Backbone as JSON, one array per atom type, in Angstrom:
{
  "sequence": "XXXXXXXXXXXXXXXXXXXXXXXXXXXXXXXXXXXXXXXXXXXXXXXXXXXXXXXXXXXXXXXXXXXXXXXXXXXXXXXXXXXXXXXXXXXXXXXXXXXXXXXXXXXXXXXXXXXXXXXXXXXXXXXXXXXXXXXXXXXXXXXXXXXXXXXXXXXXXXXXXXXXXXXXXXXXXXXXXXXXXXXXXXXXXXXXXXXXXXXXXXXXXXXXXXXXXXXXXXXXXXXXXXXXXXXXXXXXXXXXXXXXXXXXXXXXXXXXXXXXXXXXXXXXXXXXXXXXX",
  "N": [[55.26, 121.12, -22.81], [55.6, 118.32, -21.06], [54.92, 114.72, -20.74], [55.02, 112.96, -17.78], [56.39, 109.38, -16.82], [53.67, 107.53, -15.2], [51.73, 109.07, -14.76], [49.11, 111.25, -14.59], [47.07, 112.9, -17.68], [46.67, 116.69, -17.89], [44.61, 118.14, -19.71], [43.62, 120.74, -20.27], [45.44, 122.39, -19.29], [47.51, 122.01, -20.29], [47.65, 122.42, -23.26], [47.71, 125.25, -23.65], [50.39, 125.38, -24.07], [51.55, 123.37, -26.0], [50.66, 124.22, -28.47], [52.47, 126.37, -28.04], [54.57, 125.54, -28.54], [54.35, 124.05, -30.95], [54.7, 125.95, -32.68], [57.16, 127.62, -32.21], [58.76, 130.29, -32.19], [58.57, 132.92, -33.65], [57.99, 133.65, -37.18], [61.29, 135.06, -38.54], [64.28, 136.54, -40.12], [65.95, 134.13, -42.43], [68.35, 132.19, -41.42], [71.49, 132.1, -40.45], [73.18, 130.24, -41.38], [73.76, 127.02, -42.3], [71.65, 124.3, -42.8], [71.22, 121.36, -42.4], [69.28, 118.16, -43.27], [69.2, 115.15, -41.18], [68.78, 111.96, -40.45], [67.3, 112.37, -38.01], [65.77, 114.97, -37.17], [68.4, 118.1, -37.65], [71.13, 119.12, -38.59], [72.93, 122.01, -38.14], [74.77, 124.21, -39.01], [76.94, 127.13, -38.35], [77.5, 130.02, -40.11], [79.38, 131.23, -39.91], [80.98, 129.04, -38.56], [84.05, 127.14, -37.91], [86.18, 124.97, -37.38], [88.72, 124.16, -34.82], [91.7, 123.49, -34.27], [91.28, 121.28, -35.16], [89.04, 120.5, -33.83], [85.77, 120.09, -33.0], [83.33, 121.6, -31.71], [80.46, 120.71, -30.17], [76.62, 121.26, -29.73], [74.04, 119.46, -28.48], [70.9, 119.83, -28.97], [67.67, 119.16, -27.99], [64.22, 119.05, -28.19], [61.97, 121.45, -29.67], [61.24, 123.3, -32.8], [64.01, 123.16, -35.14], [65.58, 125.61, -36.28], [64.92, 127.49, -34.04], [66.22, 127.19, -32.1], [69.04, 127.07, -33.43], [68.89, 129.34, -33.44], [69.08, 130.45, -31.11], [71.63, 129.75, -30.75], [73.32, 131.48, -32.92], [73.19, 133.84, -31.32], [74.66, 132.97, -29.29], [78.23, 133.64, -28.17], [79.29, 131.08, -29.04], [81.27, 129.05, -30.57], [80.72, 126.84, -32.5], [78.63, 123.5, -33.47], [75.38, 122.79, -34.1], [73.34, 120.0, -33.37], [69.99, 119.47, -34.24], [66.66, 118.46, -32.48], [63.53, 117.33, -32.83], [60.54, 116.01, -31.39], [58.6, 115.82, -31.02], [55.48, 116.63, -28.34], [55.88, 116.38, -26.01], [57.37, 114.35, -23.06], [57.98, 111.62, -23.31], [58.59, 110.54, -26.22], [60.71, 111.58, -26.46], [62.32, 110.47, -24.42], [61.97, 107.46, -25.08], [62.77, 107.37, -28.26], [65.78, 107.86, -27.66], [66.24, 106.13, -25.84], [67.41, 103.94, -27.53], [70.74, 104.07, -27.2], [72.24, 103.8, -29.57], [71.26, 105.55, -31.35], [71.87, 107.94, -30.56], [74.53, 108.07, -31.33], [74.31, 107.28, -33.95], [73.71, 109.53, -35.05], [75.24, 111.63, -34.73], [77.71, 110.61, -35.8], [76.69, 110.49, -38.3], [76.59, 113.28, -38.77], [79.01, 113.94, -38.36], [80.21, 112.92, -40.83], [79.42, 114.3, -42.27], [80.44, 116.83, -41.79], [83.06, 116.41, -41.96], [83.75, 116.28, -44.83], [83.09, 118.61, -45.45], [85.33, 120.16, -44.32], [87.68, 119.14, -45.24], [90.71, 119.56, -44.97], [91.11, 119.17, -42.27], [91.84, 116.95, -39.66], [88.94, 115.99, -38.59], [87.63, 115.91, -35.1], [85.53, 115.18, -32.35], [84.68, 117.84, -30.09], [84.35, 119.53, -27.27], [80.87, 118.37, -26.06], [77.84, 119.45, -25.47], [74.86, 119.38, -24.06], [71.21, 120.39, -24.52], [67.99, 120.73, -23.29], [64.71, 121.6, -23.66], [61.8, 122.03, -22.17], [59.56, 119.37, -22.94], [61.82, 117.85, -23.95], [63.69, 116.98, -22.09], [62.89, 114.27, -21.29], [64.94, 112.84, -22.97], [67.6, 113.65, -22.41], [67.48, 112.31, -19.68], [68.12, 109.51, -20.76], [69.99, 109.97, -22.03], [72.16, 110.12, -19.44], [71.43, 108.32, -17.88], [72.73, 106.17, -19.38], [75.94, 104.66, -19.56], [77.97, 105.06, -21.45], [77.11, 107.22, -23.05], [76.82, 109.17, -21.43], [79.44, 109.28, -20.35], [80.72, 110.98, -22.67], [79.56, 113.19, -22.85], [80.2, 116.55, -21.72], [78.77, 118.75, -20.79], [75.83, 119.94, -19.63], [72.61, 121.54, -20.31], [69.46, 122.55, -19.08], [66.22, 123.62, -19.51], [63.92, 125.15, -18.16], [63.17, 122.39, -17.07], [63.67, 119.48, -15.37], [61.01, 117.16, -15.12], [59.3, 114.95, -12.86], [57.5, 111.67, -12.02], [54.59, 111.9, -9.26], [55.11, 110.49, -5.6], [53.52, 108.92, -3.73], [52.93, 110.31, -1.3], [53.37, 112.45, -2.61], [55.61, 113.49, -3.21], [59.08, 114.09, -5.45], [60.16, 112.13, -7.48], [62.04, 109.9, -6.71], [64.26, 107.9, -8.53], [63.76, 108.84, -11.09], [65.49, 110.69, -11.07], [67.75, 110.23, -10.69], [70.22, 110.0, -12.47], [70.09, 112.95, -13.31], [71.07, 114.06, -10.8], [73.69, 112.6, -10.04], [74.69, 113.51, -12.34], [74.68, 116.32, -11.19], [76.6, 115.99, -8.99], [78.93, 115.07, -10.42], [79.16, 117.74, -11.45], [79.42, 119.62, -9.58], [81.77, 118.51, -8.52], [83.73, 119.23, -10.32], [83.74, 117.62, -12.76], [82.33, 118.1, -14.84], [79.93, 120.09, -16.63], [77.03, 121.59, -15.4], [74.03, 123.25, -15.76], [70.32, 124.05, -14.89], [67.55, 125.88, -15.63], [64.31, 127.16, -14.18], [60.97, 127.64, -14.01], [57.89, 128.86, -12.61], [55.7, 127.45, -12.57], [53.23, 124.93, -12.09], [52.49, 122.06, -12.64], [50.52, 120.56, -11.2], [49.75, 117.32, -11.77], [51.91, 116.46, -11.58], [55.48, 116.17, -10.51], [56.47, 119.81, -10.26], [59.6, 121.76, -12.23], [60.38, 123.33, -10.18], [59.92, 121.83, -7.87], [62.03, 119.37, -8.91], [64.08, 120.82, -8.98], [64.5, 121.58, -6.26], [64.81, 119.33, -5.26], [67.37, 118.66, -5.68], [68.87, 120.1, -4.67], [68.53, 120.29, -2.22], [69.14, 117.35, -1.9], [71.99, 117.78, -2.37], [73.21, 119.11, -0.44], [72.36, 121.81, -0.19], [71.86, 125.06, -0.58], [69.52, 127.74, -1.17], [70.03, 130.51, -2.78], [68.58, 134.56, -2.54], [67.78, 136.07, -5.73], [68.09, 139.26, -7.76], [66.49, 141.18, -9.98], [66.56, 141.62, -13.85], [66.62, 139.74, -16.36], [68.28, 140.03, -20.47], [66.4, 138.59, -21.39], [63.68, 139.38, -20.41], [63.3, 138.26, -18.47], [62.35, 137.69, -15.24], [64.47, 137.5, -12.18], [64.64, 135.38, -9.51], [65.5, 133.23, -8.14], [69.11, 131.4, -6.65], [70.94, 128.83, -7.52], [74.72, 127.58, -6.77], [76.85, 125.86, -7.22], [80.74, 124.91, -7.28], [80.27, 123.89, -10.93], [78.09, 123.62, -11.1], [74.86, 124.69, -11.54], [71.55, 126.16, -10.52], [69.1, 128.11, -11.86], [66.3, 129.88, -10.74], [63.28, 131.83, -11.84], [60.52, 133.88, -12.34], [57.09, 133.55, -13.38], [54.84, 131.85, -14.47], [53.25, 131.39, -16.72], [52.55, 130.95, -20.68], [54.44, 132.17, -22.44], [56.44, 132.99, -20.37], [57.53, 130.61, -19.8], [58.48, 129.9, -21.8], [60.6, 132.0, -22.77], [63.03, 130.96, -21.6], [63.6, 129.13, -23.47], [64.36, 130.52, -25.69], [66.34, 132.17, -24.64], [68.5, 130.36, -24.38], [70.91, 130.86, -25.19], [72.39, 132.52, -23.39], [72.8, 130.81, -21.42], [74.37, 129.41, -23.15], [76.43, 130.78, -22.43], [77.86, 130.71, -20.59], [79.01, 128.36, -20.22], [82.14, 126.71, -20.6], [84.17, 125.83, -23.16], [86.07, 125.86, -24.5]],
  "CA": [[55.7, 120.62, -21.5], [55.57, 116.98, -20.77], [53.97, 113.91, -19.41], [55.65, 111.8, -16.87], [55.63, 107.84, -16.39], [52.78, 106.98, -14.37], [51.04, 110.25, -14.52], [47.7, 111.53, -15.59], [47.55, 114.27, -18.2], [45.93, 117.97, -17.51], [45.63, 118.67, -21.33], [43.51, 122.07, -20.45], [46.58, 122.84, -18.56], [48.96, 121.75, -21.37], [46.81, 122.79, -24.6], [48.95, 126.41, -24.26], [52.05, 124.97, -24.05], [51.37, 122.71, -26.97], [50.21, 125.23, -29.58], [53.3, 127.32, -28.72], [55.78, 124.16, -29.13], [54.35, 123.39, -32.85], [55.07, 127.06, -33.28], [57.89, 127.92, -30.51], [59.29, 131.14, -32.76], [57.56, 134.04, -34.5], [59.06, 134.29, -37.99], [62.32, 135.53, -38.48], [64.66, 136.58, -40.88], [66.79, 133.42, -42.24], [69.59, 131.84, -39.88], [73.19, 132.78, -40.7], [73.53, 129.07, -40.85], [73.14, 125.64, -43.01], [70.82, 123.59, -42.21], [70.79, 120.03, -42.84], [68.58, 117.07, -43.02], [69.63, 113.94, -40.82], [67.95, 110.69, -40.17], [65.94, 112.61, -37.07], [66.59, 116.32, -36.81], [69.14, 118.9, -38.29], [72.84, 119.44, -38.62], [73.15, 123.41, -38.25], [76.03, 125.11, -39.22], [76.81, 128.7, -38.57], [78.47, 130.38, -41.75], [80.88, 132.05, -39.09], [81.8, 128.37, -37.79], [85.4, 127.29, -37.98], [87.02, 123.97, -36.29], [89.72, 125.21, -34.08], [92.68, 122.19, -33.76], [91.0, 119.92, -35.84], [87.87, 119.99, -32.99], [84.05, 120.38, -33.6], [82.51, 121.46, -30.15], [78.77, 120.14, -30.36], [75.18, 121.4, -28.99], [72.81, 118.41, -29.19], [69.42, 120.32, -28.07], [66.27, 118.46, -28.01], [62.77, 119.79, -28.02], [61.53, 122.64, -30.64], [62.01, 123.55, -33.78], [66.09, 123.16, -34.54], [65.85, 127.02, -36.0], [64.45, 128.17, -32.79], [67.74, 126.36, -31.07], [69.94, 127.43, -33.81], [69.18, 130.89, -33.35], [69.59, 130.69, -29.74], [73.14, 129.65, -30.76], [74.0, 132.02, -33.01], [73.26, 134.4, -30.39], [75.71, 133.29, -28.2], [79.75, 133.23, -28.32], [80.62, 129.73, -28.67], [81.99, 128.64, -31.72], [80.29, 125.24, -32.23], [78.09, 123.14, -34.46], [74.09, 122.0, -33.28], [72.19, 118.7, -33.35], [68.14, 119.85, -33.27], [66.05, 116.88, -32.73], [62.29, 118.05, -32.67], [60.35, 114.48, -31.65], [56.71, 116.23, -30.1], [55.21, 117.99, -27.24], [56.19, 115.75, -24.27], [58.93, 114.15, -22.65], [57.81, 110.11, -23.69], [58.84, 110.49, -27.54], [62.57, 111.72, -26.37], [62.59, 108.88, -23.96], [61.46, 106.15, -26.12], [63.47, 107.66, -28.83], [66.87, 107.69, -27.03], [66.59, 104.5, -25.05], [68.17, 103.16, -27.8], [71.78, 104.64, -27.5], [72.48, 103.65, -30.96], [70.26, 106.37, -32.09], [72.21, 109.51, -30.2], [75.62, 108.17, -31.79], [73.89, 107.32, -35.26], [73.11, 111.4, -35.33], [76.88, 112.31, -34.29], [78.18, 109.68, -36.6], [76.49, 111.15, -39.75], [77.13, 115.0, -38.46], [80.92, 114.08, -38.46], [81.23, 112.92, -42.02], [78.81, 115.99, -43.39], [81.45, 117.91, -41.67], [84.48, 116.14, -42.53], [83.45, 116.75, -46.57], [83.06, 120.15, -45.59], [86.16, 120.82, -43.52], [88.92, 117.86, -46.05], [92.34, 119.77, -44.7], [90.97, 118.82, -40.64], [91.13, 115.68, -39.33], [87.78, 116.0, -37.38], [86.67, 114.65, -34.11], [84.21, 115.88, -31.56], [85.26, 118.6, -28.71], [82.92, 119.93, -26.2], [79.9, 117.98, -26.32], [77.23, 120.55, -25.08], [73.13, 118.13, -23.99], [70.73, 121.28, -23.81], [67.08, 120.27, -23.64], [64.07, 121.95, -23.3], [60.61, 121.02, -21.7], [60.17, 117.98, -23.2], [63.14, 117.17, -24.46], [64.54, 116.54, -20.79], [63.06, 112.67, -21.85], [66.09, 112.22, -23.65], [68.55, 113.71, -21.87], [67.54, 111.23, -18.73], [68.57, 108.49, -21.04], [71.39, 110.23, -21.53], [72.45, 110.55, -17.75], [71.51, 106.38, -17.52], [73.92, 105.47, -20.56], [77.7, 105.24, -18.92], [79.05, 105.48, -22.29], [77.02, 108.14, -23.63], [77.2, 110.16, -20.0], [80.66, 110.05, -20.38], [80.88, 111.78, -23.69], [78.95, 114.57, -23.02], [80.73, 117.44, -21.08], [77.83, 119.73, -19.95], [74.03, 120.17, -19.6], [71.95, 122.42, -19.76], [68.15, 122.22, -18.8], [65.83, 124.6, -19.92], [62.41, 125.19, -17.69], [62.84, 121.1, -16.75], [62.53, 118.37, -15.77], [59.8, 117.09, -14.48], [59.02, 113.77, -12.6], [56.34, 111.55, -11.31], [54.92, 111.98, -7.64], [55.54, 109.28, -4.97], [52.59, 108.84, -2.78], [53.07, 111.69, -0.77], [53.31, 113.93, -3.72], [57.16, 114.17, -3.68], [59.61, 114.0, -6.2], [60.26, 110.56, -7.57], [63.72, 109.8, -7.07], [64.57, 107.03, -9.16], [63.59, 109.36, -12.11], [66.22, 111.87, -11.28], [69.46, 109.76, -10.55], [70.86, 110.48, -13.54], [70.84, 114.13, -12.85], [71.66, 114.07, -9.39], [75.1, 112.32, -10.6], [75.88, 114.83, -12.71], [75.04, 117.19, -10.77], [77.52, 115.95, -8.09], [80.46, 115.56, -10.88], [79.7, 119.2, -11.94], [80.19, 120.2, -8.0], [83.48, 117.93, -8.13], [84.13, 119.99, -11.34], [84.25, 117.0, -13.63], [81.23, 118.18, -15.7], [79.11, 121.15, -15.89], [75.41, 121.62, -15.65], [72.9, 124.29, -15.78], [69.66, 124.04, -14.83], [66.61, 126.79, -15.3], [62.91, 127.29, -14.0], [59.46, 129.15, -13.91], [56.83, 128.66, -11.09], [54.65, 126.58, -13.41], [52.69, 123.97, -11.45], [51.8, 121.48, -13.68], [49.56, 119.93, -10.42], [49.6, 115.98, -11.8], [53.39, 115.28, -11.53], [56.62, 117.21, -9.89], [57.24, 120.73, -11.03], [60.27, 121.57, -12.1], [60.97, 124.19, -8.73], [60.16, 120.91, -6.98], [62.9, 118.94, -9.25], [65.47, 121.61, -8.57], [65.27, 121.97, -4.76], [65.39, 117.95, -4.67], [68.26, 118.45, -6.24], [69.52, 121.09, -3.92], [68.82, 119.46, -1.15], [70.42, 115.82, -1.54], [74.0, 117.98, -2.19], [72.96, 119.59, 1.0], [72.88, 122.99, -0.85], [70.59, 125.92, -0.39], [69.43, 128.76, -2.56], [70.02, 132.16, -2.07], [68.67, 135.21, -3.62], [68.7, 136.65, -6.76], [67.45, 139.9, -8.11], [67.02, 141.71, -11.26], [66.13, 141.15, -14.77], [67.7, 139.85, -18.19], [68.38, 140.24, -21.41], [65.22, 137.99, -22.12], [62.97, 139.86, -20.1], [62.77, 137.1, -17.12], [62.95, 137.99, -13.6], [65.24, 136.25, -11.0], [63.96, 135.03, -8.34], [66.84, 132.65, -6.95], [69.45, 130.62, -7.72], [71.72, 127.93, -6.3], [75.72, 127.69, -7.42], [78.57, 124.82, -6.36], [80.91, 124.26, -8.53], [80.32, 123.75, -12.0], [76.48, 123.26, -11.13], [74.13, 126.05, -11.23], [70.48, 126.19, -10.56], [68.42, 129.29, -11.77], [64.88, 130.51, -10.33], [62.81, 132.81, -12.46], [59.49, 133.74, -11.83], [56.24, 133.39, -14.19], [53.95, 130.68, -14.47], [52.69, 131.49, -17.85], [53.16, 129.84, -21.45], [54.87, 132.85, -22.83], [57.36, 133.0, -19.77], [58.61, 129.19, -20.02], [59.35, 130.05, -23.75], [61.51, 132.45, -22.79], [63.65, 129.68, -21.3], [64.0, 128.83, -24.64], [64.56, 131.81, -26.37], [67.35, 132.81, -23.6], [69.24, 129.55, -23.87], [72.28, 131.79, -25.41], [72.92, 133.29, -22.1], [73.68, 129.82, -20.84], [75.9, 128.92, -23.43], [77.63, 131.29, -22.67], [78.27, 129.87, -18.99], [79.87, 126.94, -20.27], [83.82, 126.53, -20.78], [83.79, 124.83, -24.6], [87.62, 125.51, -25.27]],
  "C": [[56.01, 119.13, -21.61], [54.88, 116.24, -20.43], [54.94, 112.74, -18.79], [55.65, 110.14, -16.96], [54.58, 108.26, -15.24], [51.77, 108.52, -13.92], [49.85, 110.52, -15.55], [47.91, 112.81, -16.41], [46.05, 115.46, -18.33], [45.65, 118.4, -18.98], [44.76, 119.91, -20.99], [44.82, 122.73, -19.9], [47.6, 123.07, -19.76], [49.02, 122.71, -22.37], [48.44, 124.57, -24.77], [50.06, 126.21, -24.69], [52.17, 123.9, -25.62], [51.43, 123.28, -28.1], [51.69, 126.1, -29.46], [54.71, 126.45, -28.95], [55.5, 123.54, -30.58], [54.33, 124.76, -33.33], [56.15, 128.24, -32.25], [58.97, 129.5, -30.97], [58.57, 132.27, -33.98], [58.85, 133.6, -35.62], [59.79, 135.69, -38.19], [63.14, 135.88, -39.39], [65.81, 134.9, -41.11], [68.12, 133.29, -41.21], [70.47, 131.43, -41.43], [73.53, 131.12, -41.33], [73.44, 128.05, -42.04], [72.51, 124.71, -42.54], [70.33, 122.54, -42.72], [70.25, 118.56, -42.86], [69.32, 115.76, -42.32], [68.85, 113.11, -40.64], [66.91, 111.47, -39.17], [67.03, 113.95, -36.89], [67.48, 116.88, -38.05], [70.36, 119.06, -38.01], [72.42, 121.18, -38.71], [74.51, 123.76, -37.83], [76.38, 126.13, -39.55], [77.61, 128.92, -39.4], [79.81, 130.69, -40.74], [81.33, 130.09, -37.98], [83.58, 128.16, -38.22], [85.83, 126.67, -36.62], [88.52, 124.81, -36.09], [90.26, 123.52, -33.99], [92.18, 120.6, -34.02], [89.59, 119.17, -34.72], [86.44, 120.53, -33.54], [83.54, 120.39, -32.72], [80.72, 121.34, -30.96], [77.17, 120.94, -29.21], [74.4, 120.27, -29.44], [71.71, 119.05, -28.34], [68.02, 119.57, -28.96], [65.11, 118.99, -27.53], [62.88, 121.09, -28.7], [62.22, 122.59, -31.73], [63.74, 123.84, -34.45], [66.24, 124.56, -35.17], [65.27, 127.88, -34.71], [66.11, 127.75, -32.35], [68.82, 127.2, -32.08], [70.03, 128.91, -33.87], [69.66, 131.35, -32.0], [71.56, 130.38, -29.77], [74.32, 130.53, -31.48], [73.84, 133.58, -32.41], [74.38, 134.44, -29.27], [77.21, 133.36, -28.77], [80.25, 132.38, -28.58], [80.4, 129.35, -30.45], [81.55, 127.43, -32.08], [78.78, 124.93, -33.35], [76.28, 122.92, -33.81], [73.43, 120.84, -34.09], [71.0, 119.26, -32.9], [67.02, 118.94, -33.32], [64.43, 117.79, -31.88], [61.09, 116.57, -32.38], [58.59, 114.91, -31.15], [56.8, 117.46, -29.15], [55.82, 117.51, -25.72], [57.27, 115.05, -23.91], [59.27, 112.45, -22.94], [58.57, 109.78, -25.22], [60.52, 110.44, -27.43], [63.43, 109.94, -25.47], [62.82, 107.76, -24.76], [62.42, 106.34, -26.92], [64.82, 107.42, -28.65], [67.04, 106.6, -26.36], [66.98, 103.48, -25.77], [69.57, 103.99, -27.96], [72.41, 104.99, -28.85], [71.9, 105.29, -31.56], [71.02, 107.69, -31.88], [73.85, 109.27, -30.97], [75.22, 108.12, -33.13], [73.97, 109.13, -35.98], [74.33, 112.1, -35.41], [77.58, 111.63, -35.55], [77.92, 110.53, -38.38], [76.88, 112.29, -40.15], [78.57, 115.02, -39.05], [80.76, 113.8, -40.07], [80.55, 114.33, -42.81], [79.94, 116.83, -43.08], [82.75, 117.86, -42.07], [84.5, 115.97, -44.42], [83.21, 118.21, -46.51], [84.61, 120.66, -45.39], [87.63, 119.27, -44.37], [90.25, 118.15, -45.54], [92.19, 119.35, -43.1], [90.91, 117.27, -40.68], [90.4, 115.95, -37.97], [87.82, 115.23, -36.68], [86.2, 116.1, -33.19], [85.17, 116.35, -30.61], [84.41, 118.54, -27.56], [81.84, 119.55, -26.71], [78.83, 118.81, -25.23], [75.77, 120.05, -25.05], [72.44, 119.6, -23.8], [69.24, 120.4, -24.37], [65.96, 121.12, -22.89], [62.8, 121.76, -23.07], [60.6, 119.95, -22.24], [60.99, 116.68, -22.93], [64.1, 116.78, -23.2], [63.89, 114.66, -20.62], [64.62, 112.06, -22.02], [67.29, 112.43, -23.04], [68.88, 113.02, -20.26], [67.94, 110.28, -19.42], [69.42, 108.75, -21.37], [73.03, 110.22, -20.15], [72.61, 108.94, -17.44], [72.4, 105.97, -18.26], [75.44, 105.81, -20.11], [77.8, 106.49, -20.12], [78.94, 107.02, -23.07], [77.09, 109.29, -22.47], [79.0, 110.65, -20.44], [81.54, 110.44, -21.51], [80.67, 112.82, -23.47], [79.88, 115.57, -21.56], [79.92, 118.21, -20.5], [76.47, 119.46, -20.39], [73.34, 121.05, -19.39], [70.01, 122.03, -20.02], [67.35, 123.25, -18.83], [64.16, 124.97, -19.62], [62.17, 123.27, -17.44], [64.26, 120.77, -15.91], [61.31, 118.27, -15.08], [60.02, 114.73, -13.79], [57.81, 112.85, -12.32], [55.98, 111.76, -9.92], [55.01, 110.9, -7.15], [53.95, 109.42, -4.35], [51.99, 109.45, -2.2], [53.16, 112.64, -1.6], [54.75, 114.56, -3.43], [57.44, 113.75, -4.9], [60.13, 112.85, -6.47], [61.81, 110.2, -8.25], [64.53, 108.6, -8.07], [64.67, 108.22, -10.75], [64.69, 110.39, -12.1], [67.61, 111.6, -10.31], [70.56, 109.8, -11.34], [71.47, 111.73, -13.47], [71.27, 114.5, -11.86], [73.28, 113.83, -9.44], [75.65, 113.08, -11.47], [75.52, 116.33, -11.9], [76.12, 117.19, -9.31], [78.98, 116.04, -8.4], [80.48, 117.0, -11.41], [80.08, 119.8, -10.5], [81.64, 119.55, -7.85], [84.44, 118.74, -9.37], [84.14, 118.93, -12.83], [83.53, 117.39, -14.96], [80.67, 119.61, -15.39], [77.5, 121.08, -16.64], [74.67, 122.57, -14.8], [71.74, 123.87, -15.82], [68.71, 125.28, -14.75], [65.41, 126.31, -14.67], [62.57, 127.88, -13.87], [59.05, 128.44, -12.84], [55.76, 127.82, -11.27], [54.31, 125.39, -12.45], [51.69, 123.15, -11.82], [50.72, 120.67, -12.44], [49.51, 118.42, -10.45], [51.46, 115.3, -11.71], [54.19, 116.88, -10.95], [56.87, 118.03, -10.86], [59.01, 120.67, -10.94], [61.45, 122.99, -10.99], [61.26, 122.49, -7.93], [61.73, 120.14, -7.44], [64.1, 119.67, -8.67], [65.29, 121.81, -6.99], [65.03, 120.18, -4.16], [66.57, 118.13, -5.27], [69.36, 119.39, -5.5], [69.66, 120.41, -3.24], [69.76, 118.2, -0.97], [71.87, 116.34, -2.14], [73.83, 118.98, -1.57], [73.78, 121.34, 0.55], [71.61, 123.86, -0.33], [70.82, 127.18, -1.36], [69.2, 129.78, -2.2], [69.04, 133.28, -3.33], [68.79, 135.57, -4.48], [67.72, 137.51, -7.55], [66.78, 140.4, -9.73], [66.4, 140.89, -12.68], [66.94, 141.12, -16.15], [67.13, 140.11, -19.08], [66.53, 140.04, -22.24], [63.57, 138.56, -21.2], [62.39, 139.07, -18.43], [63.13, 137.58, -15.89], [63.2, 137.18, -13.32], [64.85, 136.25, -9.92], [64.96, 134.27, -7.33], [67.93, 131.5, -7.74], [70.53, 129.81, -6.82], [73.36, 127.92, -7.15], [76.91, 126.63, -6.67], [79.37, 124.76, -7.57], [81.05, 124.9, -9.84], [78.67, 123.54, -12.23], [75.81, 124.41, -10.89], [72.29, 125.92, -11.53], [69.77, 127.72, -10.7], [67.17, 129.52, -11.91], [64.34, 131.52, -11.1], [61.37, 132.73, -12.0], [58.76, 133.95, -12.57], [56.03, 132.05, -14.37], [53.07, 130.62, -15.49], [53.57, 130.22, -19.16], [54.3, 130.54, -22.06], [56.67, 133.25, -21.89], [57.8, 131.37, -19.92], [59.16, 129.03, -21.59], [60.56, 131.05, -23.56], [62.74, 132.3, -22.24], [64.21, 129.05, -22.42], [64.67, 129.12, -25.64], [66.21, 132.44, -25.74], [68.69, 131.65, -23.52], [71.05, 130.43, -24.41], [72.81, 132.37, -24.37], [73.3, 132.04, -21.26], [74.9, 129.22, -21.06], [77.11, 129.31, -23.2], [78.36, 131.22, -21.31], [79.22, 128.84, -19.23], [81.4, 126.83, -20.82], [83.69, 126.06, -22.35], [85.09, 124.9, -24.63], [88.18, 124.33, -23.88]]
}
């Protein structure tokens, strides 16, 4: 999970969530894929990739193991390379980490030439840039959201059982912490961007869940959330879900450690939400 600024931490609360984030994937048979060392994290490259027009659409996912992520990718349809940046259990390491910008282009920067020695007849550059982040890892992708330059690189988001914030006084949602996504979630309603958001029912008790995050986030684009039945692929029930746009909020229900992993596990069914060509 996470820990907030200015928040106390529950660690009997956490402890589950911990143990299954330094092991967030039963073993598996090898990934289809290559998998290569960068300054922080992994370059993964599916055997079946293949730049299309001289482009390299991107996943940069943060939080868990980068074969947990890269399997969730070659699960889905999209044609595209991943960044898996694994930094802990909580959401301070991604922060800290990323608040120097330098650091999220350093990672892209190195990716491109591994790929442009792979791929010598392309002249590479980056396509669809694709932020997915899960518990945690929604640290980093707030300093993503604050950085113009790196905001306006990235093309979509997806959020995976987060974020989380601190409370205010009153035990709301602490808006300063979630202006970042609020703005994109207003250019994915104008269409300029798109972003996906999930959640469970989890009530971490010392800081804003992330139900609370998502219906502040409903609310200030004066949205509401309807129904939604039925069960997926990954075994998660729906509970509700909100839709403008290019912005989509989805409700699931379980409050376990085993159900916010499967948030994780499921992120292939988002990618496959997202436009990339």
């Amino acid at each position: 999970m996470n820990i907030s600024t200015k928040t106390s931490v529950n660690i009997i609360f956490l402890l589950p969530f911990l143990l299954l984030c330094i092991n967030p994937h039963p073993v598996k048979a090898e990934l289809a894929a290559d998998q290569i060392a960068l300054t922080t994290g992994e370059l993964i490259i599916p055997h079946r990739f293949h730049p299309k027009a001289g482009k390299v659409n991107l996943v940069f996912h943060m939080h868990c193991a980068p074969s947990a992520a890269g399997r969730a990718l070659l699960r889905s349809n999209v044609n595209a390379v991943m960044i898996g940046v694994h930094l802990g259990s909580f959401s301070s390491p991604y922060q800290n980490y990323f608040s120097n910008p330098d650091r999220f282009h350093e990672l892209l920067d190195q990716s491109m030439k591994i790929l442009k020695k792979r791929y010598p007849e392309s002249q590479l550059k980056w396509g669809h840039i694709c932020v997915t982040a899960f518990s945690g890892g929604y640290g980093g992708a707030r300093e993503f959201m604050n950085c113009k330059e790196i905001y306006d690189q990235i093309d979509s988001l997806i959020l995976l059982d987060c974020p989380h914030t601190s409370y205010t006084e009153d035990r709301k949602v602490y808006p300063p912490q979630m202006e970042g996504f609020l703005r994109l979630a207003k250019d994915a309603i104008a269409g300029k961007k798109s972003f996906i958001m999930t959640h469970s029912e989890i009530v971490p008790g010392d800081y804003a869940s992330t139900t609370e995050c998502a219906d502040y986030l409903i609310s200030q684009c004066n949205g509401k959330r309807e129904p939604w039945t039925g069960t997926n692929e990954m075994g998660m029930i729906r509970a509700s879900k909100f839709e403008a746009g290019q912005f989509k909020i989805l409700g699931y229900k379980g409050d376990t450690g085993p159900e916010h992993m499967k948030h994780l596990h499921g992120m292939f069914l988002y990618l496959n939400q997202i436009k990339f060509e």
